[in-house]
Coordinates of N, CA and C in Angstrom, one line a residue:
X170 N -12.8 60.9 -60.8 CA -14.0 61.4 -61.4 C -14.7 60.4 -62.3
X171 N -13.8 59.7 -63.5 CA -14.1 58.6 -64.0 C -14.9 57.5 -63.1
X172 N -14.2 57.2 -61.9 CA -14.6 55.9 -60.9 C -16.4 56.3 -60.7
X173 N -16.7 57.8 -60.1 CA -17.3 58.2 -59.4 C -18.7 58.0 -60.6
X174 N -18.8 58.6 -61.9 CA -19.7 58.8 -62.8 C -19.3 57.1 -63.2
X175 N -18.9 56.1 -63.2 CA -19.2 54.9 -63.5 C -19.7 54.2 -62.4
X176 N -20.1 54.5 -61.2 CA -20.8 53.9 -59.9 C -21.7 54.2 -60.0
X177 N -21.9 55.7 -60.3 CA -23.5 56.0 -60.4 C -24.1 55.7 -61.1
X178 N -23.6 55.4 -62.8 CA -24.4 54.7 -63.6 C -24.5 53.2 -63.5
X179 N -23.9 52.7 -62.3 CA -24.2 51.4 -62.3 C -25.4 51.1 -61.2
X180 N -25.1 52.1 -60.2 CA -26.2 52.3 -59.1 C -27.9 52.2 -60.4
X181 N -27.7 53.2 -60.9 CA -28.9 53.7 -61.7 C -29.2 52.4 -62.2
X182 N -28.4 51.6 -63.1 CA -29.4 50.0 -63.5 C -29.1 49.1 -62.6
X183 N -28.8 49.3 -61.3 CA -29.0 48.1 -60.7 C -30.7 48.6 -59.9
X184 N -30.8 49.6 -59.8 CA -32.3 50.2 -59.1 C -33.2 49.8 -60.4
X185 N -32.6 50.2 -61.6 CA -33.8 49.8 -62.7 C -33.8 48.0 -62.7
X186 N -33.3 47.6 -62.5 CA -32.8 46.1 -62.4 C -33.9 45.4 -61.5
X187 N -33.9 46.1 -60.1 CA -34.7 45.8 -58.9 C -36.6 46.0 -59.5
X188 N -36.7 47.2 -59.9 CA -37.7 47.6 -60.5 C -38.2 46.9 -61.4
X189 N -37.9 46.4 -62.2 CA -38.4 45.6 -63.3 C -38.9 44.3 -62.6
X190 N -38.0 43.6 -61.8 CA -38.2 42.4 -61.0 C -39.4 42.4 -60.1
X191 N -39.6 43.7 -59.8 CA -41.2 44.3 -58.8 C -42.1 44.2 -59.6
X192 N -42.1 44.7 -61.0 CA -43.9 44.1 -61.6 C -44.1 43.4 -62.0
X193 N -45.4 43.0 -61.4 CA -45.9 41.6 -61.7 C -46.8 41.8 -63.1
X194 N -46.8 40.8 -63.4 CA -47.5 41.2 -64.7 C -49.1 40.3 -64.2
X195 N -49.9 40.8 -64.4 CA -51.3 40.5 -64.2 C -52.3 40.6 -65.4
X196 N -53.2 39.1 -65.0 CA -53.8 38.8 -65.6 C -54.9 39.6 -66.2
X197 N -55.2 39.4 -67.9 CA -56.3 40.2 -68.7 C -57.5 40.3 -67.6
X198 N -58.3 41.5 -67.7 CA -59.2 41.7 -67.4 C -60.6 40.5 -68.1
X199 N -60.3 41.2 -69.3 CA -61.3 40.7 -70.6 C -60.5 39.9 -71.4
X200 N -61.3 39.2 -72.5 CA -61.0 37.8 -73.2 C -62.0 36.8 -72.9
X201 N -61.3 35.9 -74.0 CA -61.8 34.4 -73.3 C -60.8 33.4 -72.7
X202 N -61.3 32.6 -71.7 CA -60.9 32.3 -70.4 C -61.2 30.6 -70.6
X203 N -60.1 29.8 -70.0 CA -60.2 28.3 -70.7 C -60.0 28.3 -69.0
X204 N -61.1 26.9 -68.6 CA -60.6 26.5 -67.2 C -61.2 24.7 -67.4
X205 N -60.1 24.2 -67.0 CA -60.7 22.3 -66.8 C -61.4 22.0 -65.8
X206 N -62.0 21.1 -65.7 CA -62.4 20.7 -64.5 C -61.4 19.5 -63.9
X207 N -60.5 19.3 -64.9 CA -59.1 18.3 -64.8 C -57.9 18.6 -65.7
X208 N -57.1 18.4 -65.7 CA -56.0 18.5 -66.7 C -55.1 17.0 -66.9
X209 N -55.6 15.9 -66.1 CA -54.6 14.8 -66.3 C -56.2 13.7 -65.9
X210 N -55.8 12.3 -66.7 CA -56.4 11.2 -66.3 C -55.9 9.9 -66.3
X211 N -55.7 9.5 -65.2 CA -55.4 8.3 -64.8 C -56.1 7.2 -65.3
X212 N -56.0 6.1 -66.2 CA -56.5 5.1 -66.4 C -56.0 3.8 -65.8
X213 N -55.2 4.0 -64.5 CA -54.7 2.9 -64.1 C -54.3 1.6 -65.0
X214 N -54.8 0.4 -63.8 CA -54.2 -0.5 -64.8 C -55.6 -1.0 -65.6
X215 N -55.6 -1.6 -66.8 CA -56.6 -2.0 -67.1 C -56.3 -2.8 -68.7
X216 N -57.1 -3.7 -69.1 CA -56.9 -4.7 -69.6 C -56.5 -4.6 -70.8
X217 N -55.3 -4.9 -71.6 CA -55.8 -5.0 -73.2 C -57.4 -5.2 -73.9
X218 N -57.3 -3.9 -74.6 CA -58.9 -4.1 -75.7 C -59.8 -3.3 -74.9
X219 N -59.3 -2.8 -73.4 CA -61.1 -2.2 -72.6 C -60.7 -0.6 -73.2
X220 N -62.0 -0.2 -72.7 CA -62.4 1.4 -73.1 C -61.5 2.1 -72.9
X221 N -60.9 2.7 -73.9 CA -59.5 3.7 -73.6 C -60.1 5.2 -73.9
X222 N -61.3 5.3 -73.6 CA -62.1 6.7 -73.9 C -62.1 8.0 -72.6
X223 N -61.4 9.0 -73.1 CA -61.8 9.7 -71.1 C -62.7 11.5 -71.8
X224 N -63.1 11.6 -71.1 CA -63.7 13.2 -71.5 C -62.7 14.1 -70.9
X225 N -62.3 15.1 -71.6 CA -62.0 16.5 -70.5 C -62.8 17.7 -70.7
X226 N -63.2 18.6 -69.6 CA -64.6 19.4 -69.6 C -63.8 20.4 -69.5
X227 N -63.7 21.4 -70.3 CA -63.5 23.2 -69.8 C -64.5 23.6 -69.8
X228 N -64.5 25.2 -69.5 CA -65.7 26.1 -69.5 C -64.9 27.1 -70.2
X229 N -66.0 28.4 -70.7 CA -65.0 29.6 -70.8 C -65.7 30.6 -69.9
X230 N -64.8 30.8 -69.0 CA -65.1 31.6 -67.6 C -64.5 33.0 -67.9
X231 N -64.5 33.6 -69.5 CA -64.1 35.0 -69.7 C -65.3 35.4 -70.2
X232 N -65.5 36.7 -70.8 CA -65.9 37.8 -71.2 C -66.5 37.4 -72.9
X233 N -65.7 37.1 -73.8 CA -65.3 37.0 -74.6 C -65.7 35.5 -75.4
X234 N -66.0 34.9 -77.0 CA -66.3 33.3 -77.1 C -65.0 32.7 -77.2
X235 N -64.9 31.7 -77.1 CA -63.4 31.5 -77.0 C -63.5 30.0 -78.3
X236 N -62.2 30.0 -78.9 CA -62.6 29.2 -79.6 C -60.7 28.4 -79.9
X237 N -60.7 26.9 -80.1 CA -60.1 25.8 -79.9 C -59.6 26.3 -80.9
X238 N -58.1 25.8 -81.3 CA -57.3 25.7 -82.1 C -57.6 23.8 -82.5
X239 N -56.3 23.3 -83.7 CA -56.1 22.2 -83.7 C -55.4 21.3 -82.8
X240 N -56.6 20.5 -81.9 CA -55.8 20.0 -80.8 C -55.5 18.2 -81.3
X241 N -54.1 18.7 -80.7 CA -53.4 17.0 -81.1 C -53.0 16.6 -80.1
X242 N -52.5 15.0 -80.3 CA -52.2 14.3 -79.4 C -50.4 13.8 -79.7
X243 N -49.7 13.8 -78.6 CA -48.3 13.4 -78.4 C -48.1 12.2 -79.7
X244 N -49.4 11.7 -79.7 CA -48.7 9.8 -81.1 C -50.1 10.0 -81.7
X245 N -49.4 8.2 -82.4 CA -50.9 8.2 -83.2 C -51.8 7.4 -82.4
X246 N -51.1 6.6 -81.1 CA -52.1 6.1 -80.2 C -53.0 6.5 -79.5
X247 N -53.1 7.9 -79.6 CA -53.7 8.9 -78.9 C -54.9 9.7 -79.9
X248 N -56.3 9.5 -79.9 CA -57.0 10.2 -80.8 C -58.1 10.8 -80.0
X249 N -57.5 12.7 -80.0 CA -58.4 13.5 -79.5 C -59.7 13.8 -80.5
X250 N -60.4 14.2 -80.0 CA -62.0 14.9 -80.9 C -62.7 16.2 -79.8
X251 N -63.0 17.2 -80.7 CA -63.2 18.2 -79.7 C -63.7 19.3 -80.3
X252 N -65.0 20.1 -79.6 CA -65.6 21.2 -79.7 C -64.6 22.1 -80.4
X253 N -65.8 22.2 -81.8 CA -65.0 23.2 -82.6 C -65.9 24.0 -82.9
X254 N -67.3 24.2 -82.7 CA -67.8 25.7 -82.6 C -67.2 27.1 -81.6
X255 N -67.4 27.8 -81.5 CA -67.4 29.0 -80.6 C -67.9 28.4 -79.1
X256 N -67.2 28.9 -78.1 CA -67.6 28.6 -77.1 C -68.0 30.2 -76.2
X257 N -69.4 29.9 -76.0 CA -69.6 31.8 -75.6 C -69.4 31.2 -74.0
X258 N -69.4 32.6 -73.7 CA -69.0 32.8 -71.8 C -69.8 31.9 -71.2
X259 N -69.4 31.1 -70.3 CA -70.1 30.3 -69.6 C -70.4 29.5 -69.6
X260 N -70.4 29.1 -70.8 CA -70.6 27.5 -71.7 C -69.6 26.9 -71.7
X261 N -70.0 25.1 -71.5 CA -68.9 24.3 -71.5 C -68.2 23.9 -73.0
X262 N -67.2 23.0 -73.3 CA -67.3 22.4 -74.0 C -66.3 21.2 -73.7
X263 N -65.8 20.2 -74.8 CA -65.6 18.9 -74.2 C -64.1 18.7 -75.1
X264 N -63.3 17.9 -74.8 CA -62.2 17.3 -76.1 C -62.2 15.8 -75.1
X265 N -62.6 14.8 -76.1 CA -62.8 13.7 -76.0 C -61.4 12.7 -76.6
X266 N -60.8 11.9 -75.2 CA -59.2 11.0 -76.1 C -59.9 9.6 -76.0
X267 N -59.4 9.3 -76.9 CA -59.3 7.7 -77.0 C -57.7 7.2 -77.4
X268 N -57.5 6.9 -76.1 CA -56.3 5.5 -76.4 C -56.2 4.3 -76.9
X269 N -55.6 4.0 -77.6 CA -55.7 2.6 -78.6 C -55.1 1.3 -77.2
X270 N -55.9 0.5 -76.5 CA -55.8 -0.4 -75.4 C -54.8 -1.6 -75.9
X271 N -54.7 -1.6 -77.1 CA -54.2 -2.5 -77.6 C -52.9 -2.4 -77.7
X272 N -52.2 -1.6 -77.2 CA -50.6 -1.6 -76.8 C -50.6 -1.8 -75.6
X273 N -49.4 -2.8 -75.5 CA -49.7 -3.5 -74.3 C -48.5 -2.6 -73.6
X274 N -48.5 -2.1 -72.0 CA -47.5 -1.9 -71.0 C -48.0 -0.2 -70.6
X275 N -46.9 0.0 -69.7 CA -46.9 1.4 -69.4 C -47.2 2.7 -70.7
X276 N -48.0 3.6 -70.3 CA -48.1 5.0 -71.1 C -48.5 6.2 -70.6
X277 N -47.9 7.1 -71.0 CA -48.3 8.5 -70.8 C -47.8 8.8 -71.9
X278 N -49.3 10.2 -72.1 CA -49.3 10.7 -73.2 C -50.0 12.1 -72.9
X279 N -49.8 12.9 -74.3 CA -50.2 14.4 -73.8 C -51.3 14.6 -75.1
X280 N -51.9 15.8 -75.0 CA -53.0 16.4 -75.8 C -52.4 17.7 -75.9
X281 N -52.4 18.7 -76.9 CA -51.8 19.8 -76.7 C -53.5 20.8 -77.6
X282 N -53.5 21.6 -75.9 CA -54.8 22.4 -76.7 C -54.3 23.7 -76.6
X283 N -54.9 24.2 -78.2 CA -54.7 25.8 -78.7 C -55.6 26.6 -77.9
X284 N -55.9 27.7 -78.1 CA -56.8 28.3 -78.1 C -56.6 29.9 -78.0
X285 N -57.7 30.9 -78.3 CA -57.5 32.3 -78.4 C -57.8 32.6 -76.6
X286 N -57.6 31.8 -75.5 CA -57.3 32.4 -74.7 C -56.3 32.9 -73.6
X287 N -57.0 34.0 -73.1 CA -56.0 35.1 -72.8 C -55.4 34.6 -71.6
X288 N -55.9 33.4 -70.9 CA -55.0 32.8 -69.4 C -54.0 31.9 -69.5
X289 N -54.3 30.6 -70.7 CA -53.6 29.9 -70.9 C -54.3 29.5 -72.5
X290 N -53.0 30.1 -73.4 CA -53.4 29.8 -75.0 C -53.3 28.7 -75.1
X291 N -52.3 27.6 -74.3 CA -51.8 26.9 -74.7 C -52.3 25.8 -73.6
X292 N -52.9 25.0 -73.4 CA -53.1 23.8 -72.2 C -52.8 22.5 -72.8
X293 N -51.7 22.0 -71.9 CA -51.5 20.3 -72.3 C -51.9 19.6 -71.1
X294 N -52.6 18.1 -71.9 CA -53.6 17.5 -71.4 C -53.0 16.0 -70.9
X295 N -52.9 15.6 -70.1 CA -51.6 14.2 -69.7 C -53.0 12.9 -69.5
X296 N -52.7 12.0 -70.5 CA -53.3 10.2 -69.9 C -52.4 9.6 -69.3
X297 N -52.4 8.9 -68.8 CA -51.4 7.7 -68.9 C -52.2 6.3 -68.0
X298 N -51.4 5.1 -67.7 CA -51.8 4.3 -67.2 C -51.1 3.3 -68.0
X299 N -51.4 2.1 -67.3 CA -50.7 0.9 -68.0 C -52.0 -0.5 -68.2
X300 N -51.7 -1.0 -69.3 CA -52.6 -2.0 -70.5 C -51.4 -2.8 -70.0
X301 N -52.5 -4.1 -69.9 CA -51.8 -5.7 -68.9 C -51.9 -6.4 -69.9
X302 N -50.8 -7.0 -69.6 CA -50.8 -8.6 -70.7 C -51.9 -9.0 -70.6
X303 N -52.3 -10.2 -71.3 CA -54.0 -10.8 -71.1 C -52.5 -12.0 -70.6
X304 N -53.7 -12.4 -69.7 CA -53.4 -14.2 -69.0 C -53.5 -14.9 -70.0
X305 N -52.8 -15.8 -70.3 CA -53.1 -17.1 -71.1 C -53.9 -18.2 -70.4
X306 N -54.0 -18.8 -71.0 CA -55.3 -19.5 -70.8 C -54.7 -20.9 -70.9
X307 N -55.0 -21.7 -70.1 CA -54.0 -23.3 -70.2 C -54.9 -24.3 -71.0
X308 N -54.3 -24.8 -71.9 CA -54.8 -25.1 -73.0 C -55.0 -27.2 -72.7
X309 N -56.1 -27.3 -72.6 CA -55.9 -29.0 -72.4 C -56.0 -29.7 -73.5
X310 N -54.8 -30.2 -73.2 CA -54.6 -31.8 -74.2 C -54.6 -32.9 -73.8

């Protein structure tokens, strides 16, 4: 009798077990809604000292104004700037990185953006690319 009422209660959470695994959890109706037009930028290779500047564009494609937390960058080589008004429905806004070119070799780096939205609170932003030795220059004597 013991065996028989310990099967059944195990029957009972393995069906609750299955059940739980079946719902999906689906996304807010309403909020505000962060979407990139990119999430990563390649700056390939390019020279010590050139433009280490890239834009990244969201929109807010919710309901709701949506508004940026404090967005930082992975180092100190890495200096984001970025829309800190309210962003209403439908309107873009910008977080602008600048990489310091002056380290020379391979890099990837991240941006980590906050925000009060309901899809992704949290969006990280990837540069990378690699800064080339400069040539030396043959010196006549």
């Amino acid at each position: 009798m013991k065996k028989v009422f310990l099967m059944g209660l195990m029957a009972i959470f393995m069906i609750g077990a299955v059940k739980a695994q079946d719902t999906k959890q689906e996304e807010p109706t309403s909020g505000p809604k962060i979407e990139f037009t990119k999430k990563e930028h390649d700056y390939g290779k390019i020279q010590k000292g050139a433009d280490g500047n890239c834009v990244f564009e969201f929109k807010n494609v919710g309901n709701e104004p949506l508004m940026l937390g404090a967005v930082k960058a992975s180092c100190g080589c890495t200096t984001p700037t970025y829309t800190k008004e309210p962003i209403m429905p439908g309107q873009t806004g910008t977080i602008n990185v600048r990489y310091n070119t002056n380290n020379i070799g391979g890099f990837n780096k991240t941006v980590t953006v906050p925000s009060n939205a309901v899809n992704e609170p949290r969006v990280v932003l990837r540069i990378k690319g690699t800064v080339l030795k400069p040539e030396s220059t043959p010196t006549n004597n």
